[in-house]
Amino acid sequence: TENVNNAKTAEEKQEIKDRSLDVVTVKSLNLAGVNVNLGNTKYPWSPSNVKVGYYYTGMDAKTPIIKNENETDQKLTLDYGFSLGSKFIRPFSKVGWIKAKVIKDIHFGLLPNAFSFNTQLRKYDNVRTYREPKDIDYTFEERRFNWDRSYNLQWSFTKDLKLNFNATNMAIVDQLQKWGITDEYRNEKGILITDRTSNEYMMESLRKFGRPKSYNHNIDLSYNVPLKNIKILSWIDLNA
């Protein structure tokens, strides 16, 4: 109170009051699994096979040391999943003159059993301004923008021959970063960029689906030898 009374101007009084506060305000919004119940999910083009989500957390803070801090963490997700099940074509099952069971049982699947896809965009921004020193704008920025995608394909070519494919791709959406406390904005390689704004640089990276950071995939192909159709070997299970 004494310091406030000794302040000469309204600005000085307000600054003293601000320094005495430690205030954090957090806001959040979560929308998970939002979809449109329109169309039959048995069709791959049905809107019902798509779900979207949006998650937002925002924070504003003031402390005796930090004049202002603004932080936002946003995530946008899209999920697509389609399952057809196991449907096989049996070209010889109703041909009467064919008696051999091994031929009658010939079958194959022309379409995948299931396919799913997930994409996730996550953007984090933090801008922090310190109270001291007063003779310069002591502001720091931190920005991160990730774009992750995953895929899964399941395909039963026959009851005994099955394929399972999984892939994940992690990418970074490049943004111009403020270089220390200067007014310069540089790219991910530290090169000064002056011919494009930060938003233009980010949109250019988005159109290229980001800069790949890592990619992994796994292919699992399994085959169960159909020995059950051969009587003398029907008691044997053989997998590959």
mmCIF file of C-alpha atoms in Angstrom:
data_model
loop_
_atom_site.group_PDB
_atom_site.id
_atom_site.type_symbol
_atom_site.label_atom_id
_atom_site.label_comp_id
_atom_site.label_asym_id
_atom_site.label_seq_id
_atom_site.Cartn_x
_atom_site.Cartn_y
_atom_site.Cartn_z
ATOM 1 C CA THR A 1 0.000 0.000 0.000
ATOM 2 C CA GLU A 2 2.841 2.401 0.859
ATOM 3 C CA ASN A 3 4.456 1.836 -2.558
ATOM 4 C CA VAL A 4 1.182 2.581 -4.329
ATOM 5 C CA ASN A 5 0.728 5.791 -2.336
ATOM 6 C CA ASN A 6 4.262 6.902 -3.212
ATOM 7 C CA ALA A 7 3.704 6.355 -6.962
ATOM 8 C CA LYS A 8 3.631 9.612 -8.894
ATOM 9 C CA THR A 9 1.501 8.585 -11.875
ATOM 10 C CA ALA A 10 -1.475 6.346 -12.538
ATOM 11 C CA GLU A 11 0.707 4.120 -14.727
ATOM 12 C CA GLU A 12 3.174 3.581 -11.875
ATOM 13 C CA LYS A 13 0.344 2.732 -9.474
ATOM 14 C CA GLN A 14 -1.108 0.218 -11.917
ATOM 15 C CA GLU A 15 2.287 -1.396 -12.468
ATOM 16 C CA ILE A 16 2.812 -1.798 -8.711
ATOM 17 C CA LYS A 17 -0.631 -3.409 -8.397
ATOM 18 C CA ASP A 18 0.110 -5.755 -11.325
ATOM 19 C CA ARG A 19 3.415 -6.822 -9.765
ATOM 20 C CA SER A 20 1.652 -7.854 -6.594
ATOM 21 C CA LEU A 21 -0.677 -10.238 -8.425
ATOM 22 C CA ASP A 22 -0.169 -13.853 -9.417
ATOM 23 C CA VAL A 23 -3.061 -14.601 -11.758
ATOM 24 C CA VAL A 24 -3.597 -17.601 -14.042
ATOM 25 C CA THR A 25 -6.719 -17.937 -16.186
ATOM 26 C CA VAL A 26 -7.386 -21.199 -18.027
ATOM 27 C CA LYS A 27 -10.064 -21.841 -20.625
ATOM 28 C CA SER A 28 -10.779 -25.150 -22.322
ATOM 29 C CA LEU A 29 -13.110 -26.618 -24.915
ATOM 30 C CA ASN A 30 -13.372 -30.299 -25.873
ATOM 31 C CA LEU A 31 -15.437 -31.730 -28.710
ATOM 32 C CA ALA A 32 -14.746 -35.455 -29.094
ATOM 33 C CA GLY A 33 -16.117 -37.960 -31.589
ATOM 34 C CA VAL A 34 -18.439 -35.555 -33.385
ATOM 35 C CA ASN A 35 -20.111 -37.171 -36.374
ATOM 36 C CA VAL A 36 -23.156 -36.925 -38.605
ATOM 37 C CA ASN A 37 -25.567 -39.835 -38.374
ATOM 38 C CA LEU A 38 -26.307 -39.807 -42.080
ATOM 39 C CA GLY A 39 -26.162 -42.778 -44.423
ATOM 40 C CA ASN A 40 -25.457 -46.450 -43.890
ATOM 41 C CA THR A 41 -22.026 -47.268 -42.482
ATOM 42 C CA LYS A 42 -21.750 -50.294 -44.781
ATOM 43 C CA TYR A 43 -20.941 -47.891 -47.616
ATOM 44 C CA PRO A 44 -17.390 -46.464 -47.613
ATOM 45 C CA TRP A 45 -18.622 -43.023 -48.687
ATOM 46 C CA SER A 46 -21.093 -42.710 -45.812
ATOM 47 C CA PRO A 47 -20.569 -39.560 -43.668
ATOM 48 C CA SER A 48 -21.328 -41.716 -40.628
ATOM 49 C CA ASN A 49 -17.907 -43.333 -41.017
ATOM 50 C CA VAL A 50 -16.225 -40.012 -40.220
ATOM 51 C CA LYS A 51 -15.654 -38.529 -36.766
ATOM 52 C CA VAL A 52 -13.992 -35.232 -35.936
ATOM 53 C CA GLY A 53 -12.719 -33.752 -32.708
ATOM 54 C CA TYR A 54 -11.464 -30.385 -31.528
ATOM 55 C CA TYR A 55 -9.613 -29.705 -28.273
ATOM 56 C CA TYR A 56 -8.574 -26.274 -27.042
ATOM 57 C CA THR A 57 -6.782 -25.107 -23.928
ATOM 58 C CA GLY A 58 -5.876 -21.457 -23.434
ATOM 59 C CA MET A 59 -3.938 -19.911 -20.564
ATOM 60 C CA ASP A 60 -3.234 -16.305 -19.613
ATOM 61 C CA ALA A 61 -0.903 -15.532 -16.728
ATOM 62 C CA LYS A 62 0.566 -12.566 -14.876
ATOM 63 C CA THR A 63 3.114 -12.818 -12.075
ATOM 64 C CA PRO A 64 5.508 -10.450 -10.317
ATOM 65 C CA ILE A 65 8.154 -11.539 -12.861
ATOM 66 C CA ILE A 66 6.077 -12.133 -15.998
ATOM 67 C CA LYS A 67 4.176 -9.160 -17.370
ATOM 68 C CA ASN A 68 2.021 -11.316 -19.584
ATOM 69 C CA GLU A 69 2.005 -14.892 -20.819
ATOM 70 C CA ASN A 70 -0.380 -16.248 -23.400
ATOM 71 C CA GLU A 71 -0.437 -19.968 -24.205
ATOM 72 C CA THR A 72 -2.733 -21.921 -26.530
ATOM 73 C CA ASP A 73 -2.781 -25.637 -27.249
ATOM 74 C CA GLN A 74 -5.125 -26.754 -30.025
ATOM 75 C CA LYS A 75 -5.760 -30.177 -31.526
ATOM 76 C CA LEU A 76 -7.926 -31.096 -34.493
ATOM 77 C CA THR A 77 -8.582 -34.763 -35.223
ATOM 78 C CA LEU A 78 -10.315 -36.654 -38.007
ATOM 79 C CA ASP A 79 -11.056 -40.384 -37.892
ATOM 80 C CA TYR A 80 -12.387 -42.515 -40.711
ATOM 81 C CA GLY A 81 -13.291 -46.159 -40.266
ATOM 82 C CA PHE A 82 -14.988 -48.553 -42.658
ATOM 83 C CA SER A 83 -15.610 -52.246 -42.098
ATOM 84 C CA LEU A 84 -17.067 -54.493 -44.783
ATOM 85 C CA GLY A 85 -16.528 -57.770 -42.999
ATOM 86 C CA SER A 86 -15.464 -60.973 -44.705
ATOM 87 C CA LYS A 87 -17.336 -61.451 -47.969
ATOM 88 C CA PHE A 88 -15.973 -64.029 -50.361
ATOM 89 C CA ILE A 89 -16.759 -64.971 -53.921
ATOM 90 C CA ARG A 90 -17.159 -68.742 -54.436
ATOM 91 C CA PRO A 91 -17.230 -69.332 -58.204
ATOM 92 C CA PHE A 92 -17.585 -73.143 -58.031
ATOM 93 C CA SER A 93 -19.782 -73.639 -54.963
ATOM 94 C CA LYS A 94 -22.990 -74.142 -56.995
ATOM 95 C CA VAL A 95 -21.520 -75.954 -59.983
ATOM 96 C CA GLY A 96 -23.215 -79.353 -59.737
ATOM 97 C CA TRP A 97 -20.837 -81.428 -61.880
ATOM 98 C CA ILE A 98 -17.878 -80.486 -59.683
ATOM 99 C CA LYS A 99 -17.657 -82.948 -56.815
ATOM 100 C CA ALA A 100 -14.185 -82.312 -55.439
ATOM 101 C CA LYS A 101 -14.516 -80.380 -52.156
ATOM 102 C CA VAL A 102 -11.130 -78.746 -52.577
ATOM 103 C CA ILE A 103 -12.367 -77.094 -55.799
ATOM 104 C CA LYS A 104 -15.828 -76.213 -54.468
ATOM 105 C CA ASP A 105 -14.208 -74.447 -51.543
ATOM 106 C CA ILE A 106 -12.172 -72.120 -53.759
ATOM 107 C CA HIS A 107 -12.971 -68.560 -52.700
ATOM 108 C CA PHE A 108 -11.430 -65.085 -52.679
ATOM 109 C CA GLY A 109 -12.147 -61.592 -51.440
ATOM 110 C CA LEU A 110 -12.034 -58.746 -53.945
ATOM 111 C CA LEU A 111 -12.302 -55.930 -51.400
ATOM 112 C CA PRO A 112 -10.576 -55.135 -48.082
ATOM 113 C CA ASN A 113 -12.340 -56.178 -44.892
ATOM 114 C CA ALA A 114 -11.625 -52.906 -43.118
ATOM 115 C CA PHE A 115 -9.800 -49.635 -43.560
ATOM 116 C CA SER A 116 -9.202 -46.896 -41.005
ATOM 117 C CA PHE A 117 -7.428 -43.575 -41.107
ATOM 118 C CA ASN A 118 -6.582 -41.020 -38.438
ATOM 119 C CA THR A 119 -5.074 -37.586 -38.836
ATOM 120 C CA GLN A 120 -4.217 -35.216 -36.021
ATOM 121 C CA LEU A 121 -3.078 -31.598 -36.193
ATOM 122 C CA ARG A 122 -1.699 -30.137 -32.972
ATOM 123 C CA LYS A 123 -0.619 -26.503 -32.676
ATOM 124 C CA TYR A 124 1.052 -25.009 -29.604
ATOM 125 C CA ASP A 125 1.852 -21.303 -29.162
ATOM 126 C CA ASN A 126 3.381 -19.515 -26.216
ATOM 127 C CA VAL A 127 4.207 -15.800 -25.995
ATOM 128 C CA ARG A 128 5.850 -14.590 -22.789
ATOM 129 C CA THR A 129 6.830 -11.026 -21.895
ATOM 130 C CA TYR A 130 8.977 -10.311 -18.817
ATOM 131 C CA ARG A 131 8.699 -7.151 -16.731
ATOM 132 C CA GLU A 132 12.438 -6.597 -16.612
ATOM 133 C CA PRO A 133 14.459 -5.117 -18.193
ATOM 134 C CA LYS A 134 12.199 -2.196 -19.040
ATOM 135 C CA ASP A 135 14.367 -0.613 -21.727
ATOM 136 C CA ILE A 136 13.688 -3.423 -24.243
ATOM 137 C CA ASP A 137 10.755 -5.588 -25.260
ATOM 138 C CA TYR A 138 11.778 -8.758 -23.425
ATOM 139 C CA THR A 139 9.350 -11.076 -25.242
ATOM 140 C CA PHE A 140 9.949 -14.693 -26.209
ATOM 141 C CA GLU A 141 7.875 -16.913 -28.479
ATOM 142 C CA GLU A 142 7.626 -20.698 -28.744
ATOM 143 C CA ARG A 143 5.651 -22.352 -31.522
ATOM 144 C CA ARG A 144 5.145 -26.015 -32.419
ATOM 145 C CA PHE A 145 2.890 -27.509 -35.060
ATOM 146 C CA ASN A 146 2.730 -31.282 -35.576
ATOM 147 C CA TRP A 147 0.769 -33.307 -38.099
ATOM 148 C CA ASP A 148 0.472 -37.040 -37.403
ATOM 149 C CA ARG A 149 -1.281 -39.576 -39.607
ATOM 150 C CA SER A 150 -1.942 -43.297 -39.210
ATOM 151 C CA TYR A 151 -3.422 -45.934 -41.501
ATOM 152 C CA ASN A 152 -4.666 -49.501 -41.114
ATOM 153 C CA LEU A 153 -5.745 -51.938 -43.823
ATOM 154 C CA GLN A 154 -7.087 -55.444 -43.222
ATOM 155 C CA TRP A 155 -7.693 -57.728 -46.179
ATOM 156 C CA SER A 156 -8.660 -61.398 -46.209
ATOM 157 C CA PHE A 157 -7.799 -62.598 -49.702
ATOM 158 C CA THR A 158 -9.161 -65.975 -48.579
ATOM 159 C CA LYS A 159 -10.124 -67.452 -45.214
ATOM 160 C CA ASP A 160 -6.572 -68.690 -44.914
ATOM 161 C CA LEU A 161 -4.582 -65.847 -46.522
ATOM 162 C CA LYS A 162 -4.796 -62.547 -44.654
ATOM 163 C CA LEU A 163 -3.011 -59.200 -44.830
ATOM 164 C CA ASN A 164 -2.709 -56.587 -42.088
ATOM 165 C CA PHE A 165 -0.967 -53.294 -42.933
ATOM 166 C CA ASN A 166 -0.252 -50.487 -40.440
ATOM 167 C CA ALA A 167 1.549 -47.213 -41.104
ATOM 168 C CA THR A 168 2.270 -44.061 -39.088
ATOM 169 C CA ASN A 169 3.641 -40.808 -40.415
ATOM 170 C CA MET A 170 4.774 -37.928 -38.201
ATOM 171 C CA ALA A 171 5.380 -34.527 -39.750
ATOM 172 C CA ILE A 172 6.213 -31.003 -38.626
ATOM 173 C CA VAL A 173 4.411 -27.993 -40.067
ATOM 174 C CA ASP A 174 7.186 -25.426 -40.296
ATOM 175 C CA GLN A 175 6.606 -21.934 -38.938
ATOM 176 C CA LEU A 176 8.722 -18.832 -38.744
ATOM 177 C CA GLN A 177 10.089 -18.382 -35.241
ATOM 178 C CA LYS A 178 10.928 -15.115 -33.539
ATOM 179 C CA TRP A 179 14.710 -15.030 -33.098
ATOM 180 C CA GLY A 180 15.318 -14.319 -29.402
ATOM 181 C CA ILE A 181 14.199 -10.839 -28.419
ATOM 182 C CA THR A 182 14.794 -9.398 -31.881
ATOM 183 C CA ASP A 183 12.086 -8.593 -34.412
ATOM 184 C CA GLU A 184 13.586 -11.069 -36.859
ATOM 185 C CA TYR A 185 11.718 -14.188 -37.888
ATOM 186 C CA ARG A 186 13.716 -17.166 -39.104
ATOM 187 C CA ASN A 187 12.835 -20.581 -40.485
ATOM 188 C CA GLU A 188 13.643 -24.021 -39.082
ATOM 189 C CA LYS A 189 17.211 -23.738 -40.405
ATOM 190 C CA GLY A 190 17.803 -20.357 -38.769
ATOM 191 C CA ILE A 191 17.629 -18.488 -42.091
ATOM 192 C CA LEU A 192 16.117 -14.999 -41.990
ATOM 193 C CA ILE A 193 12.889 -14.859 -44.019
ATOM 194 C CA THR A 194 11.608 -11.475 -45.188
ATOM 195 C CA ASP A 195 9.641 -12.228 -48.368
ATOM 196 C CA ARG A 196 6.767 -14.068 -46.610
ATOM 197 C CA THR A 197 4.713 -13.534 -43.487
ATOM 198 C CA SER A 198 4.649 -16.152 -40.747
ATOM 199 C CA ASN A 199 1.134 -17.213 -41.778
ATOM 200 C CA GLU A 200 2.102 -17.536 -45.463
ATOM 201 C CA TYR A 201 5.117 -19.664 -44.545
ATOM 202 C CA MET A 202 2.961 -21.943 -42.379
ATOM 203 C CA MET A 203 0.274 -22.363 -45.069
ATOM 204 C CA GLU A 204 2.933 -23.254 -47.627
ATOM 205 C CA SER A 205 4.148 -26.046 -45.321
ATOM 206 C CA LEU A 206 0.574 -27.228 -44.724
ATOM 207 C CA ARG A 207 -0.054 -27.561 -48.444
ATOM 208 C CA LYS A 208 2.950 -29.884 -48.600
ATOM 209 C CA PHE A 209 1.508 -31.984 -45.703
ATOM 210 C CA GLY A 210 4.320 -30.795 -43.438
ATOM 211 C CA ARG A 211 7.961 -31.832 -43.297
ATOM 212 C CA PRO A 212 8.272 -35.600 -42.651
ATOM 213 C CA LYS A 213 9.901 -36.384 -39.317
ATOM 214 C CA SER A 214 9.406 -40.148 -39.137
ATOM 215 C CA TYR A 215 7.591 -42.911 -40.976
ATOM 216 C CA ASN A 216 7.001 -46.495 -39.877
ATOM 217 C CA HIS A 217 4.952 -49.307 -41.323
ATOM 218 C CA ASN A 218 4.326 -52.948 -40.606
ATOM 219 C CA ILE A 219 3.060 -55.610 -43.002
ATOM 220 C CA ASP A 220 1.752 -58.864 -41.585
ATOM 221 C CA LEU A 221 0.865 -61.558 -44.132
ATOM 222 C CA SER A 222 -0.388 -64.834 -42.671
ATOM 223 C CA TYR A 223 -1.334 -68.059 -44.382
ATOM 224 C CA ASN A 224 -3.012 -71.092 -42.897
ATOM 225 C CA VAL A 225 -2.363 -74.054 -45.199
ATOM 226 C CA PRO A 226 -5.833 -75.636 -45.841
ATOM 227 C CA LEU A 227 -4.920 -79.190 -44.950
ATOM 228 C CA LYS A 228 -8.435 -79.809 -43.620
ATOM 229 C CA ASN A 229 -9.563 -80.622 -47.160
ATOM 230 C CA ILE A 230 -7.102 -83.519 -47.324
ATOM 231 C CA LYS A 231 -8.454 -86.241 -45.047
ATOM 232 C CA ILE A 232 -5.169 -87.854 -44.236
ATOM 233 C CA LEU A 233 -3.727 -84.467 -43.177
ATOM 234 C CA SER A 234 -6.837 -82.844 -41.689
ATOM 235 C CA TRP A 235 -5.525 -83.228 -38.148
ATOM 236 C CA ILE A 236 -2.490 -81.002 -38.892
ATOM 237 C CA ASP A 237 -2.384 -77.176 -38.556
ATOM 238 C CA LEU A 238 0.270 -75.431 -40.614
ATOM 239 C CA ASN A 239 0.670 -71.640 -40.497
ATOM 240 C CA ALA A 240 3.074 -69.359 -42.318
#
